[in-house]
């Protein structure tokens, strides 16, 4: 069973039919990517929808509810959840609050939810911060961040320092020359620095159409980006640029990895879609124990009258090159959310039983190349 040594935030599930437990796709050298299911378990969640999921080293699963006002903690997959809302944060009673679709958990079980808010009193300015709750849902602190922007993603290191993924509003408004997307803060919210420079911003003069175009791209990179801390390193993923940057906690760049989309022609053709690499963004990404990457790609294709979207998986080497063609997950649809102690990948899927209510199912599957 998945013991959840690592997990990342995910989007709200878009449920569909359940497929077979063993699906495959040919690799570029004739190899086959397979997901071999080892175990399944039905989770006792009160709702089958959620905006993000994280895990602790003890094996607990923590879900952020779709309206971003509820937390559900599963100490073990088969146990009943501990549920609470975010309304105990005092700002909720005196301001318009927008919580984000992400959160972080530290080694002590504290839960950190990024948010922005505007107090109802006259002349109040917008604030960005983090609501901190303990394991039982009690509000411990509200940390106001020294940030002019929206904290879309959050990570916490072993020292309790915050890392926030955010587009710097001071740069966007032409008041700052340098553009960075990852911002580091002390526990009290004081800004300690910023790193991970914005791509494709050089040479664009403020206020020009070119600048506005690049600004829209950066907003998309931050809204859909990924940020986490693992083994003392900070990982930042650009979904649209298809790049992973790895930093130390001081913000020094260690390496940058370009993620090349896989060959998806065979998988997309039955649906009448075209395998255009430019149409693919990184939807979700897992770093496996051996350093390889399992990536869920988001394929977006505009057809007459509408935009069609689908997802598929592929296995990549440490250098970002694909080791397989596009593949379906072990159950359709299901999403990869972490790895367990033996290296199996953990998926969340939907279980339907006749006319009864749907439930979330946890699937543990080995990743194999043949």
Tab-separated table of C-alpha atoms in Angstrom:
chain	number	residue	atom	x	y	z
A	1	UNK	CA	0.000	0.000	0.000
A	2	UNK	CA	1.159	3.524	-0.731
A	3	UNK	CA	3.064	4.917	2.237
A	4	UNK	CA	3.422	8.333	0.623
A	5	UNK	CA	7.004	9.384	1.008
A	6	UNK	CA	6.410	12.174	-1.526
A	7	UNK	CA	3.442	13.863	-3.137
A	8	UNK	CA	2.591	17.045	-4.994
A	9	UNK	CA	-0.453	19.246	-5.418
A	10	UNK	CA	-2.987	18.247	-8.052
A	11	UNK	CA	-5.964	19.847	-9.742
A	12	UNK	CA	-9.633	19.015	-9.237
A	13	UNK	CA	-10.422	15.625	-10.753
A	14	UNK	CA	-12.493	15.418	-13.923
A	15	UNK	CA	-14.059	12.009	-13.543
A	16	UNK	CA	-14.910	9.605	-16.374
A	17	UNK	CA	-15.188	5.856	-16.941
A	18	UNK	CA	-12.867	3.326	-15.333
A	19	UNK	CA	-10.549	1.480	-17.702
A	20	UNK	CA	-8.511	-1.706	-17.383
A	21	UNK	CA	-5.858	-2.189	-14.741
A	22	UNK	CA	-3.010	-2.713	-17.221
A	23	UNK	CA	-2.543	-0.324	-20.132
A	24	UNK	CA	0.499	0.227	-22.296
A	25	UNK	CA	2.110	2.280	-25.008
A	26	UNK	CA	5.082	1.556	-27.255
A	27	UNK	CA	8.318	3.351	-26.489
A	28	UNK	CA	10.463	5.071	-29.134
A	29	UNK	CA	12.863	2.106	-29.231
A	30	UNK	CA	10.127	-0.529	-29.216
A	31	UNK	CA	9.849	-0.702	-25.456
A	32	UNK	CA	6.472	-0.669	-23.708
A	33	UNK	CA	5.391	1.432	-20.687
A	34	UNK	CA	3.179	-0.575	-18.348
A	35	UNK	CA	1.481	0.089	-15.025
A	36	UNK	CA	1.111	-3.135	-13.044
A	37	UNK	CA	-1.421	-2.707	-10.223
A	38	UNK	CA	-0.310	-4.160	-6.872
A	39	UNK	CA	-3.082	-2.910	-4.563
A	40	UNK	CA	-6.216	-0.794	-4.373
A	41	UNK	CA	-8.115	0.775	-1.464
A	42	UNK	CA	-11.295	2.821	-1.253
A	43	UNK	CA	-10.875	6.068	0.673
A	44	UNK	CA	-13.529	7.278	3.111
A	45	UNK	CA	-13.640	10.824	1.783
A	46	UNK	CA	-16.838	12.862	2.329
A	47	UNK	CA	-16.499	14.317	-1.183
A	48	UNK	CA	-15.008	12.911	-4.378
A	49	UNK	CA	-13.779	16.334	-5.539
A	50	UNK	CA	-10.733	18.162	-4.214
A	51	UNK	CA	-8.385	20.940	-5.297
A	52	UNK	CA	-5.093	19.523	-3.991
A	53	UNK	CA	-3.698	16.574	-2.064
A	54	UNK	CA	-0.499	16.234	-0.036
A	55	UNK	CA	0.942	13.542	2.178
A	56	UNK	CA	3.069	13.219	5.290
A	57	UNK	CA	5.930	10.862	6.046
A	58	UNK	CA	3.649	8.967	8.446
A	59	UNK	CA	1.363	7.939	5.580
A	60	UNK	CA	-1.492	10.401	6.154
A	61	UNK	CA	-3.295	11.939	3.178
A	62	UNK	CA	-4.488	15.547	3.343
A	63	UNK	CA	-7.053	16.908	0.896
A	64	UNK	CA	-8.047	20.503	0.210
A	65	UNK	CA	-11.773	20.666	-0.602
A	66	UNK	CA	-12.874	22.088	-3.968
A	67	UNK	CA	-14.177	25.370	-2.572
A	68	UNK	CA	-10.812	25.706	-0.765
A	69	UNK	CA	-12.474	26.161	2.592
A	70	UNK	CA	-12.208	22.623	3.942
A	71	UNK	CA	-9.416	20.212	4.882
A	72	UNK	CA	-9.844	16.420	5.123
A	73	UNK	CA	-7.081	14.368	6.772
A	74	UNK	CA	-6.930	10.599	6.344
A	75	UNK	CA	-4.459	9.191	8.913
A	76	UNK	CA	-4.622	5.916	6.950
A	77	UNK	CA	-6.480	5.118	3.705
A	78	UNK	CA	-9.086	2.928	5.448
A	79	UNK	CA	-9.716	5.315	8.368
A	80	UNK	CA	-12.370	8.008	8.694
A	81	UNK	CA	-11.177	11.523	7.890
A	82	UNK	CA	-10.532	14.369	10.300
A	83	UNK	CA	-12.292	17.349	8.724
A	84	UNK	CA	-12.252	21.062	9.487
A	85	UNK	CA	-12.790	24.372	7.704
A	86	UNK	CA	-10.526	27.367	7.327
A	87	UNK	CA	-13.047	29.742	8.905
A	88	UNK	CA	-11.172	29.917	12.203
A	89	UNK	CA	-8.655	32.256	10.557
A	90	UNK	CA	-9.656	35.700	11.920
A	91	UNK	CA	-9.231	37.348	8.509
A	92	UNK	CA	-12.244	35.415	7.240
A	93	UNK	CA	-14.471	37.464	9.596
A	94	UNK	CA	-13.191	40.883	8.558
A	95	UNK	CA	-12.033	40.619	4.946
A	96	UNK	CA	-12.748	39.221	1.533
A	97	UNK	CA	-10.440	36.192	1.458
A	98	UNK	CA	-9.313	34.123	-1.518
A	99	UNK	CA	-7.497	30.948	-0.546
A	100	UNK	CA	-5.359	29.269	-3.197
A	101	UNK	CA	-5.468	25.759	-4.675
A	102	UNK	CA	-2.386	24.616	-2.787
A	103	UNK	CA	-1.034	24.070	0.713
A	104	UNK	CA	2.034	22.679	2.450
A	105	UNK	CA	2.607	20.394	5.446
A	106	UNK	CA	5.668	20.459	7.694
A	107	UNK	CA	7.247	17.643	9.708
A	108	UNK	CA	5.175	18.570	12.794
A	109	UNK	CA	1.874	18.273	10.950
A	110	UNK	CA	1.211	21.994	10.628
A	111	UNK	CA	-0.752	22.927	7.517
A	112	UNK	CA	0.037	26.104	5.574
A	113	UNK	CA	-2.605	27.564	3.224
A	114	UNK	CA	-1.628	30.549	1.041
A	115	UNK	CA	-4.226	33.261	0.513
A	116	UNK	CA	-4.853	36.865	-0.422
A	117	UNK	CA	-7.361	39.140	1.298
A	118	UNK	CA	-8.765	42.650	1.330
A	119	UNK	CA	-10.173	43.944	4.604
A	120	UNK	CA	-13.552	45.600	4.521
A	121	UNK	CA	-12.442	48.779	6.285
A	122	UNK	CA	-11.961	51.918	4.231
A	123	UNK	CA	-8.512	52.448	2.765
A	124	UNK	CA	-7.265	48.909	3.439
A	125	UNK	CA	-4.837	47.479	0.914
A	126	UNK	CA	-4.666	43.935	-0.415
A	127	UNK	CA	-2.479	41.507	1.533
A	128	UNK	CA	-0.821	38.190	0.774
A	129	UNK	CA	-0.125	35.649	3.457
A	130	UNK	CA	-0.312	32.157	4.871
A	131	UNK	CA	-2.870	30.701	7.269
A	132	UNK	CA	-1.278	28.140	9.600
A	133	UNK	CA	-3.380	25.375	11.207
A	134	UNK	CA	-2.417	22.513	13.476
A	135	UNK	CA	-3.350	18.879	12.890
A	136	UNK	CA	-6.698	19.323	14.658
A	137	UNK	CA	-7.693	22.320	12.559
A	138	UNK	CA	-6.947	25.042	15.114
A	139	UNK	CA	-5.709	28.312	13.639
A	140	UNK	CA	-2.177	28.885	14.938
A	141	UNK	CA	-1.083	31.974	13.044
A	142	UNK	CA	-1.603	34.244	10.084
A	143	UNK	CA	1.710	35.172	8.468
A	144	UNK	CA	1.546	38.304	6.307
A	145	UNK	CA	4.092	37.986	3.514
A	146	UNK	CA	6.278	40.826	2.324
A	147	UNK	CA	4.965	40.210	-1.186
A	148	UNK	CA	3.148	42.280	-3.771
A	149	UNK	CA	1.457	39.491	-5.656
A	150	UNK	CA	-0.657	36.353	-5.357
A	151	UNK	CA	0.994	33.288	-3.704
A	152	UNK	CA	-0.174	30.540	-6.099
A	153	UNK	CA	1.996	27.691	-4.734
A	154	UNK	CA	3.765	27.171	-1.426
A	155	UNK	CA	6.525	24.949	-0.035
A	156	UNK	CA	8.132	24.823	3.415
A	157	UNK	CA	11.671	23.628	4.152
A	158	UNK	CA	13.008	21.862	7.233
A	159	UNK	CA	13.827	25.203	8.880
A	160	UNK	CA	10.249	26.446	8.492
A	161	UNK	CA	11.049	28.978	5.761
A	162	UNK	CA	8.415	29.606	3.081
A	163	UNK	CA	8.882	29.404	-0.671
A	164	UNK	CA	6.088	30.934	-2.731
A	165	UNK	CA	5.443	30.795	-6.464
A	166	UNK	CA	4.121	34.200	-7.497
A	167	UNK	CA	4.326	36.734	-10.277
A	168	UNK	CA	5.838	39.896	-8.787
A	169	UNK	CA	3.251	42.660	-9.223
A	170	UNK	CA	5.951	45.332	-8.820
A	171	UNK	CA	7.671	43.995	-11.955
A	172	UNK	CA	4.354	43.605	-13.790
A	173	UNK	CA	3.575	47.269	-13.066
A	174	UNK	CA	6.994	48.434	-14.271
A	175	UNK	CA	8.358	49.341	-10.826
A	176	UNK	CA	11.019	46.632	-10.690
A	177	UNK	CA	13.545	45.723	-13.353
A	178	UNK	CA	14.247	42.106	-12.460
A	179	UNK	CA	11.562	39.432	-12.699
A	180	UNK	CA	11.633	36.361	-10.427
A	181	UNK	CA	8.918	33.787	-9.728
A	182	UNK	CA	10.062	31.993	-6.547
A	183	UNK	CA	10.128	34.105	-3.392
A	184	UNK	CA	11.649	33.060	-0.066
A	185	UNK	CA	10.364	34.234	3.328
A	186	UNK	CA	11.264	33.817	6.982
A	187	UNK	CA	8.699	32.353	9.379
A	188	UNK	CA	7.524	35.878	10.238
A	189	UNK	CA	6.859	36.699	6.577
A	190	UNK	CA	9.960	38.830	5.990
A	191	UNK	CA	11.214	38.552	2.426
A	192	UNK	CA	14.619	36.850	2.298
A	193	UNK	CA	15.127	36.898	-1.457
A	194	UNK	CA	13.813	35.775	-4.818
A	195	UNK	CA	15.092	33.484	-7.566
A	196	UNK	CA	14.065	31.549	-10.703
A	197	UNK	CA	14.120	34.315	-13.275
A	198	UNK	CA	11.155	34.822	-15.589
A	199	UNK	CA	11.690	33.346	-19.060
A	200	UNK	CA	11.386	35.428	-22.229
A	201	UNK	CA	11.108	38.840	-20.591
A	202	UNK	CA	14.302	40.486	-21.864
A	203	UNK	CA	13.819	43.219	-24.430
A	204	UNK	CA	10.098	43.704	-23.852
A	205	UNK	CA	9.390	47.310	-22.939
A	206	UNK	CA	6.792	47.926	-20.265
A	207	UNK	CA	3.329	48.658	-21.623
A	208	UNK	CA	3.988	47.373	-25.161
A	209	UNK	CA	1.851	44.609	-26.738
A	210	UNK	CA	4.875	42.312	-26.554
A	211	UNK	CA	5.194	42.960	-22.819
A	212	UNK	CA	1.488	42.278	-22.264
A	213	UNK	CA	1.752	39.012	-24.217
A	214	UNK	CA	4.680	37.856	-22.117
A	215	UNK	CA	2.893	38.945	-18.953
A	216	UNK	CA	-0.064	36.710	-19.825
A	217	UNK	CA	2.301	33.789	-20.416
A	218	UNK	CA	3.945	34.308	-17.028
A	219	UNK	CA	0.583	34.429	-15.302
A	220	UNK	CA	-0.204	31.063	-16.842
A	221	UNK	CA	3.181	29.676	-15.775
A	222	UNK	CA	2.540	30.645	-12.157
A	223	UNK	CA	-1.147	29.665	-12.036
A	224	UNK	CA	-0.367	26.146	-13.293
A	225	UNK	CA	3.202	25.807	-12.032
A	226	UNK	CA	4.622	23.426	-9.452
A	227	UNK	CA	6.845	24.087	-6.459
A	228	UNK	CA	8.133	21.698	-3.807
A	229	UNK	CA	11.084	21.071	-1.485
A	230	UNK	CA	12.672	17.625	-1.428
A	231	UNK	CA	15.912	16.524	0.269
A	232	UNK	CA	17.018	20.109	0.798
A	233	UNK	CA	16.405	21.149	-2.820
A	234	UNK	CA	13.753	23.459	-4.264
A	235	UNK	CA	12.026	22.236	-7.452
A	236	UNK	CA	10.239	24.718	-9.705
A	237	UNK	CA	8.332	23.497	-12.785
A	238	UNK	CA	7.252	25.735	-15.675
A	239	UNK	CA	4.246	23.962	-17.260
A	240	UNK	CA	4.110	25.964	-20.477
A	241	UNK	CA	7.867	26.264	-21.035
A	242	UNK	CA	8.230	22.561	-20.028
A	243	UNK	CA	11.245	23.201	-17.792
A	244	UNK	CA	12.271	21.989	-14.336
A	245	UNK	CA	14.686	24.138	-12.349
A	246	UNK	CA	16.426	22.786	-9.262
A	247	UNK	CA	17.850	25.174	-6.639
A	248	UNK	CA	19.440	24.914	-3.236
A	249	UNK	CA	17.547	26.607	-0.421
A	250	UNK	CA	19.695	29.737	-0.864
A	251	UNK	CA	18.330	30.116	-4.391
A	252	UNK	CA	21.431	29.018	-6.320
A	253	UNK	CA	20.547	27.201	-9.548
A	254	UNK	CA	21.891	23.647	-9.541
A	255	UNK	CA	20.467	22.418	-12.836
A	256	UNK	CA	17.772	23.086	-15.412
A	257	UNK	CA	15.995	20.243	-17.191
A	258	UNK	CA	14.093	20.617	-20.463
A	259	UNK	CA	11.142	18.226	-20.641
A	260	UNK	CA	10.528	16.936	-24.169
A	261	UNK	CA	6.953	15.775	-24.914
A	262	UNK	CA	6.617	12.127	-25.952
A	263	UNK	CA	5.314	10.748	-29.233
A	264	UNK	CA	1.556	10.811	-28.726
A	265	UNK	CA	0.283	10.201	-32.271
A	266	UNK	CA	-0.958	6.640	-31.681
A	267	UNK	CA	-2.796	7.588	-28.492
A	268	UNK	CA	-4.430	10.782	-29.805
A	269	UNK	CA	-5.407	9.637	-33.308
A	270	UNK	CA	-8.453	7.534	-32.241
A	271	UNK	CA	-9.938	10.688	-30.706
A	272	UNK	CA	-9.306	12.746	-33.832
A	273	UNK	CA	-6.575	14.830	-32.164
A	274	UNK	CA	-3.216	15.830	-33.605
A	275	UNK	CA	0.114	15.075	-31.941
A	276	UNK	CA	1.467	18.626	-31.913
A	277	UNK	CA	4.165	19.019	-29.222
A	278	UNK	CA	3.385	22.740	-28.998
A	279	UNK	CA	-0.071	21.805	-27.680
A	280	UNK	CA	1.339	19.973	-24.641
A	281	UNK	CA	1.949	21.405	-21.181
A	282	UNK	CA	3.118	19.736	-17.977
A	283	UNK	CA	-0.017	18.937	-15.983
A	284	UNK	CA	1.464	16.919	-13.106
A	285	UNK	CA	4.942	15.605	-12.481
A	286	UNK	CA	6.515	13.050	-10.136
A	287	UNK	CA	10.185	12.485	-9.493
A	288	UNK	CA	10.637	8.741	-9.003
A	289	UNK	CA	13.109	7.217	-6.554
A	290	UNK	CA	15.617	6.412	-9.325
A	291	UNK	CA	15.610	10.017	-10.586
A	292	UNK	CA	13.352	9.430	-13.572
A	293	UNK	CA	10.233	11.532	-14.118
A	294	UNK	CA	6.646	10.403	-14.575
A	295	UNK	CA	4.777	13.223	-16.277
A	296	UNK	CA	1.097	13.735	-16.904
A	297	UNK	CA	0.849	15.911	-20.002
A	298	UNK	CA	-2.075	18.240	-20.656
A	299	UNK	CA	-2.867	18.309	-24.379
A	300	UNK	CA	-4.920	21.298	-25.515
A	301	UNK	CA	-6.111	21.547	-29.098
A	302	UNK	CA	-8.404	24.153	-30.584
A	303	UNK	CA	-10.943	22.765	-33.028
A	304	UNK	CA	-13.762	24.630	-34.818
A	305	UNK	CA	-16.007	26.082	-32.147
A	306	UNK	CA	-14.248	24.717	-29.047
A	307	UNK	CA	-11.033	23.698	-27.336
A	308	UNK	CA	-10.487	19.998	-26.661
A	309	UNK	CA	-8.348	18.782	-23.777
A	310	UNK	CA	-6.994	15.404	-22.786
A	311	UNK	CA	-4.178	14.024	-20.657
A	312	UNK	CA	-1.666	11.209	-21.008
A	313	UNK	CA	1.412	9.898	-19.193
A	314	UNK	CA	5.006	9.270	-20.196
A	315	UNK	CA	8.218	8.201	-18.490
A	316	UNK	CA	11.290	10.408	-18.833
A	317	UNK	CA	14.966	10.111	-17.994
A	318	UNK	CA	16.753	12.374	-15.543
A	319	UNK	CA	17.678	14.592	-18.504
A	320	UNK	CA	14.013	15.103	-19.419
A	321	UNK	CA	14.006	13.053	-22.627
A	322	UNK	CA	11.043	10.673	-23.063
A	323	UNK	CA	11.678	6.977	-22.492
A	324	UNK	CA	8.220	5.983	-23.769
A	325	UNK	CA	5.424	7.104	-25.994
A	326	UNK	CA	2.262	8.478	-24.481
A	327	UNK	CA	0.349	6.045	-22.255
A	328	UNK	CA	-2.899	5.878	-20.350
A	329	UNK	CA	-2.873	5.549	-16.519
A	330	UNK	CA	-3.790	2.210	-14.865
A	331	UNK	CA	-7.409	3.332	-14.495
A	332	UNK	CA	-9.119	5.947	-16.619
A	333	UNK	CA	-9.221	8.609	-15.565
A	334	UNK	CA	-6.773	8.565	-12.704
A	335	UNK	CA	-4.001	10.897	-11.634
A	336	UNK	CA	-0.510	10.216	-10.236
A	337	UNK	CA	0.010	11.800	-6.823
A	338	UNK	CA	3.091	10.225	-5.259
A	339	UNK	CA	5.355	7.232	-4.796
A	340	UNK	CA	5.586	4.700	-2.003
A	341	UNK	CA	8.510	3.206	-0.067
A	342	UNK	CA	9.235	0.562	-2.718
A	343	UNK	CA	8.937	2.939	-5.662
A	344	UNK	CA	5.406	2.139	-6.815
A	345	UNK	CA	3.389	5.066	-8.134
A	346	UNK	CA	0.188	5.986	-6.296
A	347	UNK	CA	-2.836	7.047	-8.342
A	348	UNK	CA	-6.209	8.413	-7.300
A	349	UNK	CA	-9.169	7.263	-9.346
A	350	UNK	CA	-12.940	7.183	-9.157
A	351	UNK	CA	-14.823	4.073	-8.096
A	352	UNK	CA	-18.452	3.750	-9.124
A	353	UNK	CA	-20.739	1.049	-7.774
A	354	UNK	CA	-24.076	0.861	-9.582
A	355	UNK	CA	-26.405	3.669	-8.568
A	356	UNK	CA	-24.556	4.333	-5.318
A	357	UNK	CA	-22.369	7.369	-4.653
A	358	UNK	CA	-18.925	7.571	-6.218
A	359	UNK	CA	-15.805	7.103	-4.115
A	360	UNK	CA	-12.113	7.866	-4.491
A	361	UNK	CA	-9.873	4.840	-4.924
A	362	UNK	CA	-6.159	4.691	-4.151
A	363	UNK	CA	-4.173	2.554	-6.621
A	364	UNK	CA	-0.576	1.426	-6.156
A	365	UNK	CA	1.140	0.367	-9.394
A	366	UNK	CA	4.644	-0.466	-10.544
A	367	UNK	CA	6.055	1.353	-13.564
A	368	UNK	CA	7.722	-0.980	-16.056
A	369	UNK	CA	9.434	-0.604	-19.425
A	370	UNK	CA	9.560	-3.717	-21.619
